[in-house]
Amino acid sequence: MARGASAATAPIIPTRSGRAPWTLRRRLVVAVVGLLALVSLVIGVVSVAILSANLMDGLDRQVESAAERSSVAFGGGRPTGADFNIGTPTASKVLNGPSQPPGTLALVYDGSTVTTGYTDDTGTVVALSNDQVTQLLTELDAAVQEGSTSVPFTVDLGSDVGEYRVLAQAAPTGALYLVGLPVSSVTGTATQLALVIAVVSLAGIVLVAFLATAIVRLALRPLQRVTATATRVSELPLDRGEVLLVDRVPLADTDPRTEVGRVGSALNRMLDHVDIALETRQASENKVRQFVADASHELRTPLASIRGYSELTRRSGQELPPDAIHALGRIESESVRMTGLVEDLLLLARLDEGRELEREPVDLTRLLVDVVSDAHAVGRDHSWDLDLPDEPVLASGDGPRLHQVFANLLANARVHTDAGTRVHVSLTTEGPSAVVTVTDDGPGIPENLRATLFERFARGDSSRFRGTGGSTGLGLAIVQAVVLAHHGEVMVDSRPGRTSFRVALPLA
Ligand SMILES: Nc1ncnc2c1ncn2[C@@H]1O[C@H](COP(=O)(O)OP(=O)(O)OP(=O)(O)O)[C@@H](O)[C@H]1O
Ligand SMILES: [Mg+2]
């Protein structure tokens, strides 16, 4: 259904497809959080690596001093007790030696027998499995072969014992031995540090995410105000009438030293230009309107004179040649038509000026009865029916103008359809409106005319009266202008075989 009111204000919004893009706020927050996470990760990895290296160095020193302390069991170093120089050296002698920390591991091979073990947390010596012993012996052998006896290295003794940092030594007695300390103390500390860094970083990231969201929101608030101004202006009907374009971006958001301020001041400048352009347009429109109104008004009197004189001459009773009588008849009928045209133009010009119409209760029931019977009198070869409610329906408005509206619609249903067409007029109430429909089963409004139907001088080519000058194309323009001036609505729905105009007017 085509609406009478112009649709030129409809905003042209390009349709967008695909995923919604990220907002600036989201992008900034994600960037800040991402960078912080990256920096935290680098700091964490570097710290843990440096700490591990330092602790490992410390462990190596401890292993070396444990090995040094063990040497007394083999008769080397400073003798601190008679016990250590007595008998064959064994792992337990090494482990029970002076100030060996719990967890110390020892393996002693005196050429024929191998003794091994490590102390647990309580200081008890625990034996190693055969596999572990074999592994240690292999490592010891390799170290001796390579001559790297005084360089600590790491041995993995399986999940129950864990990794050990060990040092292979050759005793002056010829015995070979290994002394080691668990790596778990180093890895434990490093893991702890990694955990602390991770937890602190995570907390920091969450905090920064919240803060960044708040800060960005605050920083973008001026942009929101600029957007709000632009949106408000975009919702104004700028295409017609007097426009009061007073909305501007607040002064605080137009500081050209900030990015948003530049947008704000550019928008304000643009609004100033648009305001001036609209004022100029309105002024020139008013001038044209005034001219049309004045011209129409001025034309009324001479037209009345022409009509009067021609009528007078025709009826004067003097003998006139038939050609002259015909010419006078034409002058008279054309001046009648021109008067109608001038009246229509004057009415449109006045409605355009926004001149207030009368506001009084108009009995639509009665008005429609009059209009339909007039149409019936003129259009005898059409069939007319009127459907009225039981109660009278009163609309608030200007009686003669409303009469003109329905007379125009019925005239259209008469002149733009063939003889025998059925025209149905109905009146109902819908909520706060009185609704009048004028429906005919004629050929319908030409396709090419539908978009501009309510525009001035829009008329169909097939109009029967066009050739004779009976049709001006102002009828529906007046219908729309009068209905809009009544704050009503006019719509049309037309297809071959059914054309329906629907006029809604506020009830009195
Ligand atoms: N009921 C209808 N059926 C078919 N065509 C119609 C109907 N009403 C209007 N039209 C078409 O719409 C055009 C515009 O109508 P409008 O009333 O504005 O002008 P007009 O009737 O041509 O001239 P005017 O009413 O000023 O004498 C008409 O010329 C006609 O082609
Ligand atoms: Mg008409």
PDB file of N, CA and C and ligand atoms in Angstrom, residues 408 412 416 475, ligand 2:
ATOM      1  N   ASN A 408     -13.188  14.864  -4.806  1.00  0.00           N
ATOM      2  CA  ASN A 408     -12.081  14.548  -5.717  1.00  0.00           C
ATOM      3  C   ASN A 408     -11.934  13.041  -5.897  1.00  0.00           C
ATOM      4  N   ASN A 412     -12.557  11.003  -9.346  1.00  0.00           N
ATOM      5  CA  ASN A 412     -11.568  10.104  -9.950  1.00  0.00           C
ATOM      6  C   ASN A 412     -12.188   8.747 -10.273  1.00  0.00           C
ATOM      7  N   HIS A 416     -11.979   8.190 -14.247  1.00  0.00           N
ATOM      8  CA  HIS A 416     -10.860   7.339 -14.670  1.00  0.00           C
ATOM      9  C   HIS A 416     -11.263   5.874 -14.771  1.00  0.00           C
ATOM     10  N   GLY A 475      -6.005  16.949  -8.359  1.00  0.00           N
ATOM     11  CA  GLY A 475      -7.017  16.379  -7.456  1.00  0.00           C
ATOM     12  C   GLY A 475      -6.427  15.660  -6.252  1.00  0.00           C
TER      13      GLY A 475
HETATM   14 MG    MG B   2      -8.981  13.804 -10.113  1.00  0.00          MG
END
